Amino acid sequence: MIPQDTIEQIRQAVDIVQIIGEYLKLKKRGSRYLALCPFHTEKTPSFSISSEKQLYYCFGCGKGGTVFTFLMEHEGMSYVEAIKYLAGKVNIPIKEDSTTDFKREQNEKIYFANQVALEYFKKQLLSSKYKHILNDYLIKKRGITKEIIEEYSLGLVGEEWEGLIKFASSKDLSPKDLFECGLALYSEKNKSYFDRFRQRLMIPIFNLSQKPIAFGGRTLKKGEPAKYINSPESSIYIKGNVLFNLNLAKDHIKQTGSAIITEGYFDVISLWQAGIKNVVASSGTAFTMQQARLLARFTDKVSLFFDADSAGRKAALRSIDSLYDSGLEVKVIIAPPGEDPDSIARDYGRDKLNELIENAMNFINFRIQDVDLRESGIIAREKLVKELGALGNKISDPTRRSLFHTEASNVLGVDVELLRNIPVETSYSPESKPQRPKQFNKVETGLLSLLFNNPGTIDIIFEQISPDDFESRELSRLYSAIANQYKTAGVVNAGVLIDTVRDQGFISLITKIASEEWEAEDIDHEAHSHLKMFQKKKQERIREKLKQDLVRAEAEGNVKEAENILAELKKQGL
Ligand SMILES: [Zn+2]
Protein backbone atom coordinates (compact mmCIF):
# COMPACT_ATOMS: atom_id res chain seq x y z
CA MET A 1 0.00 0.00 0.00
CA ILE A 2 1.36 3.37 -0.99
CA PRO A 3 0.43 6.13 1.47
CA GLN A 4 -2.27 8.47 0.20
CA ASP A 5 -0.20 11.61 0.77
CA THR A 6 2.60 10.21 -1.42
CA ILE A 7 0.07 9.62 -4.18
CA GLU A 8 -1.13 13.21 -3.75
CA GLN A 9 2.43 14.47 -3.90
CA ILE A 10 2.99 12.58 -7.15
CA ARG A 11 -0.29 13.81 -8.59
CA GLN A 12 0.73 17.39 -7.93
CA ALA A 13 4.25 17.00 -9.29
CA VAL A 14 3.27 15.27 -12.54
CA ASP A 15 2.06 17.14 -15.61
CA ILE A 16 -0.52 15.19 -17.59
CA VAL A 17 0.38 17.07 -20.79
CA GLN A 18 3.99 16.01 -20.57
CA ILE A 19 3.20 12.36 -19.78
CA ILE A 20 0.54 11.92 -22.46
CA GLY A 21 2.81 13.84 -24.83
CA GLU A 22 5.24 10.93 -24.59
CA TYR A 23 2.66 8.70 -26.25
CA LEU A 24 0.59 10.98 -28.50
CA LYS A 25 1.28 13.91 -30.77
CA LEU A 26 -0.31 16.95 -29.13
CA LYS A 27 -1.45 20.22 -30.63
CA LYS A 28 -2.04 23.26 -28.46
CA ARG A 29 -5.47 24.80 -28.85
CA GLY A 30 -6.13 27.67 -26.43
CA SER A 31 -5.72 26.41 -22.90
CA ARG A 32 -6.06 22.79 -24.04
CA TYR A 33 -4.16 20.22 -26.01
CA LEU A 34 -5.70 18.10 -28.73
CA ALA A 35 -4.66 14.72 -30.13
CA LEU A 36 -6.03 11.86 -32.17
CA CYS A 37 -7.77 9.63 -29.66
CA PRO A 38 -5.80 6.46 -28.89
CA PHE A 39 -8.95 4.67 -27.76
CA HIS A 40 -10.96 4.90 -30.96
CA THR A 41 -10.26 5.40 -34.65
CA GLU A 42 -10.60 8.93 -35.91
CA LYS A 43 -9.23 11.35 -38.48
CA THR A 44 -9.78 14.67 -36.70
CA PRO A 45 -8.65 15.00 -33.11
CA SER A 46 -11.34 14.92 -30.42
CA PHE A 47 -9.08 13.82 -27.57
CA SER A 48 -8.61 16.85 -25.35
CA ILE A 49 -6.26 17.38 -22.42
CA SER A 50 -6.69 20.12 -19.88
CA SER A 51 -3.46 21.11 -18.24
CA GLU A 52 -5.32 23.20 -15.69
CA LYS A 53 -7.58 20.35 -14.56
CA GLN A 54 -5.05 17.60 -15.26
CA LEU A 55 -7.72 15.60 -17.05
CA TYR A 56 -8.21 14.17 -20.53
CA TYR A 57 -11.51 13.60 -22.26
CA CYS A 58 -12.45 12.30 -25.72
CA PHE A 59 -15.50 13.97 -27.24
CA GLY A 60 -15.71 11.13 -29.76
CA CYS A 61 -15.82 8.01 -27.62
CA GLY A 62 -16.30 9.49 -24.15
CA LYS A 63 -13.13 8.05 -22.63
CA GLY A 64 -11.64 10.25 -20.00
CA GLY A 65 -9.65 10.29 -16.80
CA THR A 66 -6.44 11.28 -15.09
CA VAL A 67 -2.80 10.63 -15.83
CA PHE A 68 -3.15 7.43 -13.76
CA THR A 69 -6.11 6.09 -15.72
CA PHE A 70 -4.31 7.01 -18.97
CA LEU A 71 -1.32 4.83 -18.09
CA MET A 72 -3.63 2.03 -16.98
CA GLU A 73 -5.77 2.16 -20.11
CA HIS A 74 -3.12 2.96 -22.66
CA GLU A 75 -0.10 1.11 -21.33
CA GLY A 76 -1.85 -1.67 -19.48
CA MET A 77 -0.30 -0.74 -16.15
CA SER A 78 -2.00 -1.49 -12.85
CA TYR A 79 -2.84 1.44 -10.58
CA VAL A 80 0.18 0.70 -8.40
CA GLU A 81 2.45 0.34 -11.43
CA ALA A 82 1.24 3.69 -12.74
CA ILE A 83 1.96 5.36 -9.40
CA LYS A 84 5.43 3.86 -9.23
CA TYR A 85 6.18 4.78 -12.83
CA LEU A 86 5.17 8.41 -12.25
CA ALA A 87 7.01 8.55 -8.92
CA GLY A 88 10.16 7.63 -10.83
CA LYS A 89 9.51 10.40 -13.36
CA VAL A 90 9.29 13.10 -10.71
CA ASN A 91 11.82 11.61 -8.28
CA ILE A 92 9.49 11.02 -5.39
CA PRO A 93 10.61 8.06 -3.28
CA ILE A 94 7.89 5.59 -2.36
CA LYS A 95 7.76 4.34 1.18
CA GLU A 96 5.20 1.62 1.31
CA ASP A 97 2.84 1.38 4.26
CA SER A 98 3.61 -1.35 6.76
CA THR A 99 -0.08 -2.13 6.94
CA THR A 100 -0.10 -4.53 4.04
CA ASP A 101 -3.11 -5.29 2.04
CA PHE A 102 -3.89 -9.01 2.10
CA LYS A 103 -4.65 -9.20 -1.60
CA ARG A 104 -1.49 -7.42 -2.53
CA GLU A 105 0.48 -9.82 -0.37
CA GLN A 106 -1.25 -12.71 -2.10
CA ASN A 107 -0.39 -11.27 -5.51
CA GLU A 108 3.20 -10.66 -4.51
CA LYS A 109 3.41 -14.29 -3.44
CA ILE A 110 2.11 -15.53 -6.80
CA TYR A 111 4.54 -13.26 -8.66
CA PHE A 112 7.36 -14.53 -6.50
CA ALA A 113 6.38 -18.19 -6.93
CA ASN A 114 6.27 -17.75 -10.71
CA GLN A 115 9.67 -16.07 -10.63
CA VAL A 116 11.10 -18.96 -8.62
CA ALA A 117 9.52 -21.50 -10.97
CA LEU A 118 10.97 -19.65 -13.96
CA GLU A 119 14.41 -19.84 -12.44
CA TYR A 120 14.01 -23.57 -11.77
CA PHE A 121 12.71 -24.37 -15.27
CA LYS A 122 15.55 -22.46 -16.92
CA LYS A 123 18.12 -24.26 -14.75
CA GLN A 124 16.68 -27.62 -15.69
CA LEU A 125 16.88 -26.90 -19.41
CA LEU A 126 20.55 -26.00 -19.10
CA SER A 127 21.44 -28.95 -16.85
CA SER A 128 23.59 -31.70 -18.30
CA LYS A 129 20.85 -34.24 -17.63
CA TYR A 130 18.63 -32.71 -20.29
CA LYS A 131 21.32 -31.64 -22.74
CA HIS A 132 19.77 -33.84 -25.43
CA ILE A 133 16.50 -32.00 -25.24
CA LEU A 134 18.19 -28.64 -25.53
CA ASN A 135 20.44 -29.68 -28.39
CA ASP A 136 18.46 -32.27 -30.30
CA TYR A 137 14.95 -31.07 -29.81
CA LEU A 138 15.01 -27.30 -29.32
CA ILE A 139 18.07 -26.27 -31.28
CA LYS A 140 18.22 -28.92 -34.02
CA LYS A 141 14.64 -30.00 -34.54
CA ARG A 142 12.82 -26.74 -33.82
CA GLY A 143 15.66 -24.55 -35.04
CA ILE A 144 15.59 -22.21 -32.06
CA THR A 145 18.80 -20.38 -31.27
CA LYS A 146 20.43 -20.11 -27.84
CA GLU A 147 19.79 -16.33 -27.85
CA ILE A 148 16.07 -16.84 -28.38
CA ILE A 149 15.94 -19.52 -25.69
CA GLU A 150 17.46 -16.97 -23.33
CA GLU A 151 15.30 -14.06 -24.55
CA TYR A 152 12.10 -16.07 -24.07
CA SER A 153 13.34 -17.64 -20.83
CA LEU A 154 12.41 -21.10 -22.09
CA GLY A 155 12.71 -23.88 -19.57
CA LEU A 156 12.04 -27.50 -18.88
CA VAL A 157 10.65 -29.89 -16.31
CA GLY A 158 11.80 -33.47 -16.17
CA GLU A 159 10.35 -36.60 -14.66
CA GLU A 160 10.69 -35.64 -11.00
CA TRP A 161 7.46 -35.47 -9.03
CA GLU A 162 8.77 -32.92 -6.55
CA GLY A 163 11.53 -31.10 -8.43
CA LEU A 164 10.02 -27.64 -8.20
CA ILE A 165 8.66 -28.30 -4.71
CA LYS A 166 12.17 -29.06 -3.43
CA PHE A 167 13.76 -26.11 -5.24
CA ALA A 168 11.07 -23.70 -4.00
CA SER A 169 11.46 -24.78 -0.39
CA SER A 170 14.99 -23.35 -0.48
CA LYS A 171 13.29 -20.03 -1.34
CA ASP A 172 10.89 -20.28 1.59
CA LEU A 173 7.94 -21.36 -0.50
CA SER A 174 6.04 -24.28 0.98
CA PRO A 175 4.33 -26.97 -1.15
CA LYS A 176 1.05 -25.44 -0.04
CA ASP A 177 2.20 -22.03 -1.34
CA LEU A 178 2.95 -23.59 -4.73
CA PHE A 179 -0.43 -25.31 -4.67
CA GLU A 180 -2.15 -21.97 -4.02
CA CYS A 181 -0.17 -20.40 -6.85
CA GLY A 182 -1.18 -23.12 -9.31
CA LEU A 183 2.27 -24.66 -9.59
CA ALA A 184 1.60 -27.81 -7.55
CA LEU A 185 -1.25 -30.29 -7.26
CA TYR A 186 -2.45 -32.34 -4.29
CA SER A 187 -2.91 -36.09 -4.26
CA GLU A 188 -5.74 -37.21 -2.00
CA LYS A 189 -4.46 -40.76 -2.20
CA ASN A 190 -0.90 -40.04 -1.09
CA LYS A 191 -1.86 -37.05 1.02
CA SER A 192 0.93 -35.07 -0.53
CA TYR A 193 1.68 -32.30 -2.99
CA PHE A 194 3.42 -32.83 -6.34
CA ASP A 195 4.56 -30.62 -9.25
CA ARG A 196 1.82 -29.59 -11.67
CA PHE A 197 4.13 -29.69 -14.68
CA ARG A 198 6.14 -32.80 -15.55
CA GLN A 199 8.10 -33.76 -18.67
CA ARG A 200 7.35 -30.57 -20.46
CA LEU A 201 9.05 -27.75 -22.22
CA MET A 202 8.11 -24.61 -20.30
CA ILE A 203 7.19 -21.35 -21.97
CA PRO A 204 6.68 -18.46 -19.54
CA ILE A 205 3.99 -15.87 -20.15
CA PHE A 206 4.90 -12.35 -19.05
CA ASN A 207 2.72 -9.37 -18.25
CA LEU A 208 3.49 -5.92 -19.64
CA SER A 209 5.77 -5.23 -16.68
CA GLN A 210 7.95 -8.19 -17.69
CA LYS A 211 6.90 -10.36 -14.77
CA PRO A 212 6.19 -14.06 -15.38
CA ILE A 213 2.54 -14.65 -14.53
CA ALA A 214 1.90 -18.13 -15.95
CA PHE A 215 3.41 -20.95 -17.99
CA GLY A 216 2.52 -22.97 -21.01
CA GLY A 217 3.94 -26.48 -20.86
CA ARG A 218 4.45 -28.43 -24.07
CA THR A 219 4.70 -32.16 -23.63
CA LEU A 220 7.96 -33.97 -24.37
CA LYS A 221 6.31 -37.39 -24.21
CA LYS A 222 5.21 -39.15 -27.36
CA GLY A 223 1.54 -40.05 -27.35
CA GLU A 224 0.69 -37.72 -24.48
CA PRO A 225 -2.88 -36.58 -25.18
CA ALA A 226 -2.47 -33.10 -23.67
CA LYS A 227 0.00 -31.44 -26.03
CA TYR A 228 -0.11 -28.28 -23.95
CA ILE A 229 -1.10 -27.61 -20.40
CA ASN A 230 -1.21 -24.12 -18.98
CA SER A 231 -1.11 -22.56 -15.55
CA PRO A 232 -4.56 -22.19 -14.06
CA GLU A 233 -5.99 -18.70 -13.81
CA SER A 234 -5.12 -16.67 -10.73
CA SER A 235 -5.55 -13.13 -9.48
CA ILE A 236 -2.54 -12.12 -11.61
CA TYR A 237 -3.33 -14.30 -14.65
CA ILE A 238 -6.67 -14.15 -16.38
CA LYS A 239 -6.20 -16.03 -19.61
CA GLY A 240 -8.56 -13.97 -21.72
CA ASN A 241 -6.86 -10.73 -20.67
CA VAL A 242 -3.32 -11.67 -21.65
CA LEU A 243 -1.54 -11.85 -24.98
CA PHE A 244 1.57 -13.95 -25.29
CA ASN A 245 4.60 -11.83 -26.31
CA LEU A 246 2.85 -8.45 -26.06
CA ASN A 247 5.50 -7.48 -23.49
CA LEU A 248 8.20 -7.78 -26.15
CA ALA A 249 6.15 -6.94 -29.23
CA LYS A 250 4.36 -3.78 -28.15
CA ASP A 251 7.02 -1.33 -29.26
CA HIS A 252 7.38 -3.11 -32.61
CA ILE A 253 3.60 -3.03 -33.02
CA LYS A 254 3.61 0.73 -32.46
CA GLN A 255 6.52 1.18 -34.86
CA THR A 256 5.10 -0.92 -37.69
CA GLY A 257 1.53 0.27 -37.07
CA SER A 258 0.15 -3.25 -37.10
CA ALA A 259 0.13 -6.52 -35.21
CA ILE A 260 0.29 -10.10 -36.43
CA ILE A 261 -1.80 -12.56 -34.48
CA THR A 262 -0.89 -16.22 -34.44
CA GLU A 263 -2.21 -19.16 -32.50
CA GLY A 264 0.71 -20.78 -30.76
CA TYR A 265 3.75 -19.96 -28.68
CA PHE A 266 6.12 -21.44 -31.24
CA ASP A 267 4.54 -19.51 -34.10
CA VAL A 268 5.42 -16.35 -32.20
CA ILE A 269 8.91 -17.48 -31.26
CA SER A 270 9.79 -18.59 -34.78
CA LEU A 271 8.48 -15.39 -36.38
CA TRP A 272 10.38 -13.33 -33.82
CA GLN A 273 13.55 -15.26 -34.55
CA ALA A 274 13.04 -14.65 -38.26
CA GLY A 275 12.89 -10.92 -37.55
CA ILE A 276 9.11 -10.40 -37.63
CA LYS A 277 8.64 -8.85 -34.22
CA ASN A 278 5.17 -7.28 -34.17
CA VAL A 279 3.66 -10.64 -33.31
CA VAL A 280 1.46 -11.94 -30.48
CA ALA A 281 -0.56 -15.07 -29.79
CA SER A 282 -3.85 -15.67 -28.08
CA SER A 283 -2.54 -19.04 -26.84
CA GLY A 284 -4.80 -21.34 -28.75
CA THR A 285 -8.15 -19.78 -27.95
CA ALA A 286 -10.30 -17.38 -29.90
CA PHE A 287 -9.56 -13.75 -29.27
CA THR A 288 -11.52 -12.35 -26.36
CA MET A 289 -12.85 -8.83 -26.28
CA GLN A 290 -10.31 -7.93 -23.59
CA GLN A 291 -7.43 -9.17 -25.71
CA ALA A 292 -8.68 -7.25 -28.71
CA ARG A 293 -9.02 -4.07 -26.66
CA LEU A 294 -5.59 -4.59 -25.19
CA LEU A 295 -4.16 -4.81 -28.69
CA ALA A 296 -6.17 -1.82 -29.86
CA ARG A 297 -4.18 0.31 -27.43
CA PHE A 298 -1.14 -0.17 -29.59
CA THR A 299 -2.48 -0.36 -33.13
CA ASP A 300 -5.61 -0.29 -35.26
CA LYS A 301 -4.54 -2.89 -37.80
CA VAL A 302 -4.12 -6.60 -37.26
CA SER A 303 -3.34 -9.54 -39.51
CA LEU A 304 -4.40 -13.04 -38.56
CA PHE A 305 -1.77 -15.63 -39.39
CA PHE A 306 -3.11 -19.09 -38.70
CA ASP A 307 -2.58 -22.59 -40.05
CA ALA A 308 -3.73 -23.27 -43.59
CA ASP A 309 -6.00 -26.12 -42.48
CA SER A 310 -9.66 -25.76 -41.75
CA ALA A 311 -9.11 -25.69 -37.97
CA GLY A 312 -6.86 -22.69 -38.48
CA ARG A 313 -9.48 -20.98 -40.62
CA LYS A 314 -12.15 -21.66 -38.05
CA ALA A 315 -9.94 -20.22 -35.32
CA ALA A 316 -9.47 -17.07 -37.42
CA LEU A 317 -13.22 -16.74 -37.87
CA ARG A 318 -13.88 -17.16 -34.16
CA SER A 319 -11.65 -14.18 -33.43
CA ILE A 320 -13.18 -11.83 -35.94
CA ASP A 321 -16.07 -10.49 -33.90
CA SER A 322 -13.99 -9.23 -30.99
CA LEU A 323 -11.42 -7.71 -33.32
CA TYR A 324 -14.00 -5.75 -35.32
CA ASP A 325 -15.88 -4.80 -32.19
CA SER A 326 -12.70 -3.23 -30.84
CA GLY A 327 -12.28 -1.06 -33.90
CA LEU A 328 -9.44 -3.06 -35.44
CA GLU A 329 -9.03 -3.48 -39.17
CA VAL A 330 -8.48 -7.15 -39.93
CA LYS A 331 -6.47 -8.83 -42.65
CA VAL A 332 -5.73 -12.49 -43.08
CA ILE A 333 -2.35 -13.91 -43.99
CA ILE A 334 -2.83 -17.13 -45.88
CA ALA A 335 -0.32 -19.87 -45.16
CA PRO A 336 0.47 -22.22 -48.08
CA PRO A 337 -1.26 -25.62 -47.82
CA GLY A 338 0.24 -27.90 -45.18
CA GLU A 339 2.24 -25.11 -43.58
CA ASP A 340 1.84 -23.06 -40.43
CA PRO A 341 3.57 -19.83 -39.37
CA ASP A 342 6.18 -21.76 -37.40
CA SER A 343 7.10 -24.08 -40.28
CA ILE A 344 7.20 -21.25 -42.83
CA ALA A 345 9.54 -19.24 -40.62
CA ARG A 346 11.80 -22.26 -40.14
CA ASP A 347 11.76 -23.62 -43.69
CA TYR A 348 11.58 -20.47 -45.80
CA GLY A 349 12.71 -17.59 -43.58
CA ARG A 350 12.08 -13.91 -43.51
CA ASP A 351 11.65 -13.10 -47.23
CA LYS A 352 8.86 -15.60 -47.67
CA LEU A 353 7.20 -14.31 -44.50
CA ASN A 354 7.39 -10.72 -45.70
CA GLU A 355 5.91 -11.76 -49.02
CA LEU A 356 2.99 -13.47 -47.31
CA ILE A 357 2.47 -10.52 -44.97
CA GLU A 358 2.43 -8.08 -47.88
CA ASN A 359 -0.10 -10.22 -49.69
CA ALA A 360 -2.42 -10.43 -46.71
CA MET A 361 -6.03 -10.41 -47.83
CA ASN A 362 -8.63 -8.08 -46.51
CA PHE A 363 -11.23 -9.95 -44.54
CA ILE A 364 -14.01 -9.65 -47.13
CA ASN A 365 -11.91 -11.22 -49.86
CA PHE A 366 -10.73 -13.91 -47.49
CA ARG A 367 -14.29 -14.94 -46.72
CA ILE A 368 -15.35 -14.86 -50.33
CA GLN A 369 -12.43 -17.01 -51.40
CA ASP A 370 -13.12 -19.32 -48.47
CA VAL A 371 -16.77 -19.83 -49.34
CA ASP A 372 -16.11 -19.89 -53.11
CA LEU A 373 -19.19 -18.21 -54.48
CA ARG A 374 -19.05 -19.84 -57.89
CA GLU A 375 -19.20 -23.30 -56.41
CA SER A 376 -21.71 -22.79 -53.65
CA GLY A 377 -25.41 -22.17 -53.96
CA ILE A 378 -27.67 -19.40 -52.94
CA ILE A 379 -27.88 -20.42 -49.29
CA ALA A 380 -24.13 -20.17 -48.80
CA ARG A 381 -24.22 -16.76 -50.46
CA GLU A 382 -27.09 -15.61 -48.28
CA LYS A 383 -25.19 -16.68 -45.17
CA LEU A 384 -22.19 -14.70 -46.28
CA VAL A 385 -24.29 -11.61 -46.98
CA LYS A 386 -25.65 -11.82 -43.45
CA GLU A 387 -22.26 -12.48 -41.93
CA LEU A 388 -20.53 -9.57 -43.64
CA GLY A 389 -23.45 -7.19 -43.19
CA ALA A 390 -23.50 -7.89 -39.46
CA LEU A 391 -19.74 -7.65 -39.20
CA GLY A 392 -19.74 -4.29 -40.96
CA ASN A 393 -22.33 -3.03 -38.52
CA LYS A 394 -19.94 -3.70 -35.70
CA ILE A 395 -17.49 -1.13 -36.99
CA SER A 396 -18.04 1.98 -34.91
CA ASP A 397 -16.23 4.43 -37.15
CA PRO A 398 -18.89 5.56 -39.66
CA THR A 399 -16.49 6.10 -42.58
CA ARG A 400 -14.90 2.72 -42.19
CA ARG A 401 -18.26 1.07 -41.71
CA SER A 402 -19.52 2.58 -44.94
CA LEU A 403 -16.38 1.56 -46.86
CA PHE A 404 -16.69 -1.98 -45.56
CA HIS A 405 -20.32 -2.27 -46.62
CA THR A 406 -19.66 -0.74 -50.02
CA GLU A 407 -16.86 -3.16 -50.71
CA ALA A 408 -18.88 -6.14 -49.51
CA SER A 409 -21.81 -5.00 -51.64
CA ASN A 410 -19.62 -4.79 -54.75
CA VAL A 411 -18.08 -8.19 -54.26
CA LEU A 412 -21.27 -9.95 -53.27
CA GLY A 413 -23.38 -8.17 -55.85
CA VAL A 414 -26.08 -7.09 -53.42
CA ASP A 415 -27.49 -3.70 -52.57
CA VAL A 416 -25.49 -1.82 -49.96
CA GLU A 417 -28.69 -0.88 -48.09
CA LEU A 418 -29.40 -4.55 -47.59
CA LEU A 419 -26.05 -5.02 -45.87
CA ARG A 420 -26.55 -1.94 -43.72
CA ASN A 421 -29.86 -3.22 -42.45
CA ILE A 422 -28.62 -6.58 -41.28
CA PRO A 423 -28.75 -6.60 -37.51
CA VAL A 424 -25.66 -7.36 -35.47
CA GLU A 425 -26.11 -10.83 -33.98
CA THR A 426 -26.72 -11.57 -30.36
CA SER A 427 -23.08 -12.41 -29.66
CA TYR A 428 -22.41 -8.74 -29.99
CA SER A 429 -22.05 -6.90 -26.70
CA PRO A 430 -22.96 -3.23 -26.73
CA GLU A 431 -20.38 -2.59 -24.02
CA SER A 432 -17.62 -3.26 -26.43
CA LYS A 433 -18.21 -0.27 -28.70
CA PRO A 434 -16.90 3.14 -27.87
CA GLN A 435 -19.79 4.39 -25.83
CA ARG A 436 -21.60 7.50 -26.84
CA PRO A 437 -21.92 9.53 -23.67
CA LYS A 438 -25.45 9.21 -22.32
CA GLN A 439 -27.67 12.23 -22.54
CA PHE A 440 -28.40 13.77 -19.16
CA ASN A 441 -30.43 16.71 -18.06
CA LYS A 442 -28.33 19.81 -18.76
CA VAL A 443 -29.31 21.55 -15.53
CA GLU A 444 -28.22 18.56 -13.46
CA THR A 445 -24.88 18.12 -15.21
CA GLY A 446 -24.32 21.88 -15.20
CA LEU A 447 -24.79 22.08 -11.47
CA LEU A 448 -22.31 19.24 -10.91
CA SER A 449 -19.83 20.83 -13.27
CA LEU A 450 -20.03 24.07 -11.31
CA LEU A 451 -19.07 22.16 -8.16
CA PHE A 452 -15.82 21.21 -9.87
CA ASN A 453 -15.22 24.62 -11.37
CA ASN A 454 -16.41 27.21 -8.89
CA PRO A 455 -15.31 26.74 -5.26
CA GLY A 456 -17.14 29.94 -4.28
CA THR A 457 -20.63 28.47 -4.58
CA ILE A 458 -20.01 24.93 -3.35
CA ASP A 459 -21.41 25.56 0.15
CA ILE A 460 -24.62 27.13 -1.11
CA ILE A 461 -25.24 24.22 -3.45
CA PHE A 462 -24.63 21.58 -0.79
CA GLU A 463 -26.94 23.44 1.59
CA GLN A 464 -29.84 23.41 -0.83
CA ILE A 465 -29.56 20.19 -2.80
CA SER A 466 -29.66 16.61 -1.58
CA PRO A 467 -28.61 13.58 -3.66
CA ASP A 468 -32.25 12.47 -3.85
CA ASP A 469 -33.13 15.63 -5.74
CA PHE A 470 -31.39 14.39 -8.88
CA GLU A 471 -33.53 12.71 -11.49
CA SER A 472 -30.65 10.56 -12.79
CA ARG A 473 -29.33 7.82 -10.51
CA GLU A 474 -25.80 8.16 -11.89
CA LEU A 475 -25.71 11.90 -11.35
CA SER A 476 -27.08 11.41 -7.85
CA ARG A 477 -24.25 8.95 -7.19
CA LEU A 478 -21.73 11.49 -8.47
CA TYR A 479 -23.23 14.23 -6.33
CA SER A 480 -22.91 12.04 -3.21
CA ALA A 481 -19.30 11.24 -4.07
CA ILE A 482 -18.47 14.92 -4.49
CA ALA A 483 -20.21 15.79 -1.22
CA ASN A 484 -18.27 13.06 0.56
CA GLN A 485 -14.99 14.28 -0.82
CA TYR A 486 -15.79 17.85 0.17
CA LYS A 487 -16.74 16.76 3.68
CA THR A 488 -13.53 14.80 4.24
CA ALA A 489 -10.95 16.76 2.22
CA GLY A 490 -12.42 20.27 2.23
CA VAL A 491 -12.02 20.59 -1.56
CA VAL A 492 -13.56 19.17 -4.70
CA ASN A 493 -11.02 17.60 -7.06
CA ALA A 494 -12.10 15.57 -10.08
CA GLY A 495 -8.73 13.84 -10.48
CA VAL A 496 -8.70 12.51 -6.95
CA LEU A 497 -12.31 11.42 -7.25
CA ILE A 498 -11.64 9.57 -10.51
CA ASP A 499 -8.78 7.63 -9.01
CA THR A 500 -11.03 6.28 -6.29
CA VAL A 501 -13.40 4.62 -8.77
CA ARG A 502 -12.68 1.73 -11.09
CA ASP A 503 -15.69 1.89 -13.34
CA GLN A 504 -14.79 3.27 -16.77
CA GLY A 505 -18.30 4.53 -17.50
CA PHE A 506 -18.38 6.51 -14.28
CA ILE A 507 -14.86 7.84 -14.87
CA SER A 508 -15.88 9.09 -18.30
CA LEU A 509 -18.95 10.74 -16.85
CA ILE A 510 -16.94 12.55 -14.16
CA THR A 511 -14.32 13.73 -16.66
CA LYS A 512 -16.91 14.94 -19.11
CA ILE A 513 -18.69 16.97 -16.47
CA ALA A 514 -15.54 18.33 -14.85
CA SER A 515 -14.07 19.27 -18.24
CA GLU A 516 -16.93 21.59 -19.15
CA GLU A 517 -15.67 25.14 -19.75
CA TRP A 518 -17.15 28.17 -17.99
CA GLU A 519 -16.41 31.86 -18.52
CA ALA A 520 -14.70 33.13 -15.37
CA GLU A 521 -16.68 36.35 -15.14
CA ASP A 522 -20.04 34.57 -15.48
CA ILE A 523 -19.42 31.64 -13.25
CA ASP A 524 -21.04 32.91 -10.03
CA HIS A 525 -24.04 34.01 -11.97
CA GLU A 526 -24.20 30.63 -13.72
CA ALA A 527 -24.05 28.83 -10.39
CA HIS A 528 -26.96 30.80 -8.97
CA SER A 529 -29.05 30.48 -12.08
CA HIS A 530 -28.38 26.71 -12.27
CA LEU A 531 -29.37 26.38 -8.66
CA LYS A 532 -32.61 28.22 -9.40
CA MET A 533 -33.34 26.11 -12.49
CA PHE A 534 -32.55 22.98 -10.55
CA GLN A 535 -35.01 23.92 -7.78
CA LYS A 536 -37.64 24.76 -10.35
CA LYS A 537 -37.21 21.41 -12.10
CA LYS A 538 -37.41 19.65 -8.78
CA GLN A 539 -40.68 21.48 -7.93
CA GLU A 540 -42.07 20.51 -11.32
CA ARG A 541 -41.22 16.90 -10.70
CA ILE A 542 -42.93 16.95 -7.31
CA ARG A 543 -46.03 18.57 -8.77
CA GLU A 544 -46.13 16.12 -11.65
CA LYS A 545 -45.99 13.26 -9.18
CA LEU A 546 -48.75 14.79 -7.02
CA LYS A 547 -50.97 15.21 -10.06
CA GLN A 548 -50.49 11.58 -11.04
CA ASP A 549 -51.28 10.53 -7.48
CA LEU A 550 -54.39 12.67 -7.57
CA VAL A 551 -55.65 11.02 -10.75
CA ARG A 552 -54.98 7.61 -9.26
CA ALA A 553 -56.65 8.47 -5.91
CA GLU A 554 -59.71 9.80 -7.70
CA ALA A 555 -59.93 6.77 -9.93
CA GLU A 556 -59.76 4.54 -6.89
CA GLY A 557 -62.46 6.65 -5.19
CA ASN A 558 -60.12 7.44 -2.33
CA VAL A 559 -61.65 10.80 -1.37
CA LYS A 560 -59.58 11.42 1.72
CA GLU A 561 -56.28 10.92 -0.09
CA ALA A 562 -57.42 13.03 -3.02
CA GLU A 563 -58.24 15.89 -0.66
CA ASN A 564 -54.83 15.64 0.95
CA ILE A 565 -53.11 15.73 -2.41
CA LEU A 566 -55.14 18.73 -3.50
CA ALA A 567 -54.17 20.58 -0.33
CA GLU A 568 -50.54 19.73 -0.95
CA LEU A 569 -50.78 20.96 -4.55
CA LYS A 570 -52.28 24.26 -3.31
CA LYS A 571 -49.41 24.62 -0.88
CA GLN A 572 -47.07 24.18 -3.84
CA GLY A 573 -48.79 27.12 -5.51
CA LEU A 574 -51.10 25.34 -7.91
ZN1 LIG B 1 -11.88 8.52 -28.28
Short mmCIF file of N, CA and C and ligand atoms in Angstrom, two decimals, residues 36-42 46-47 57-63 434, ligand 1:
data_model
loop_
_atom_site.label_atom_id
_atom_site.label_comp_id
_atom_site.label_asym_id
_atom_site.label_seq_id
_atom_site.Cartn_x
_atom_site.Cartn_y
_atom_site.Cartn_z
N LEU A 36 -5.18 12.93 -31.65
CA LEU A 36 -6.03 11.86 -32.17
C LEU A 36 -6.23 10.86 -31.04
N CYS A 37 -7.47 10.48 -30.81
CA CYS A 37 -7.77 9.63 -29.66
C CYS A 37 -7.13 8.24 -29.81
N PRO A 38 -6.40 7.79 -28.80
CA PRO A 38 -5.80 6.46 -28.89
C PRO A 38 -6.78 5.34 -28.58
N PHE A 39 -7.99 5.70 -28.16
CA PHE A 39 -8.95 4.67 -27.76
C PHE A 39 -10.02 4.41 -28.81
N HIS A 40 -10.08 5.24 -29.85
CA HIS A 40 -10.96 4.90 -30.96
C HIS A 40 -10.34 5.45 -32.24
N THR A 41 -10.84 4.98 -33.38
CA THR A 41 -10.26 5.40 -34.65
C THR A 41 -10.88 6.71 -35.08
N GLU A 42 -10.04 7.68 -35.42
CA GLU A 42 -10.60 8.93 -35.91
C GLU A 42 -9.59 9.66 -36.78
N SER A 46 -10.32 14.52 -31.39
CA SER A 46 -11.34 14.92 -30.42
C SER A 46 -10.90 14.55 -29.01
N PHE A 47 -9.64 14.18 -28.88
CA PHE A 47 -9.08 13.82 -27.57
C PHE A 47 -8.46 15.09 -26.99
N TYR A 57 -10.17 14.04 -21.92
CA TYR A 57 -11.51 13.60 -22.26
C TYR A 57 -11.65 13.52 -23.77
N CYS A 58 -12.25 12.42 -24.28
CA CYS A 58 -12.45 12.30 -25.72
C CYS A 58 -13.92 12.59 -26.04
N PHE A 59 -14.13 13.61 -26.88
CA PHE A 59 -15.50 13.97 -27.24
C PHE A 59 -16.08 12.98 -28.24
N GLY A 60 -15.23 12.13 -28.80
CA GLY A 60 -15.71 11.13 -29.76
C GLY A 60 -16.23 9.88 -29.08
N CYS A 61 -15.41 9.29 -28.21
CA CYS A 61 -15.82 8.01 -27.62
C CYS A 61 -16.14 8.11 -26.13
N GLY A 62 -15.91 9.30 -25.54
CA GLY A 62 -16.30 9.49 -24.15
C GLY A 62 -15.29 8.99 -23.13
N LYS A 63 -14.16 8.48 -23.59
CA LYS A 63 -13.13 8.05 -22.63
C LYS A 63 -12.51 9.26 -21.96
N PRO A 434 -17.11 1.88 -28.56
CA PRO A 434 -16.90 3.14 -27.87
C PRO A 434 -18.27 3.68 -27.50
ZN ZN B 1 -11.88 8.52 -28.28
#
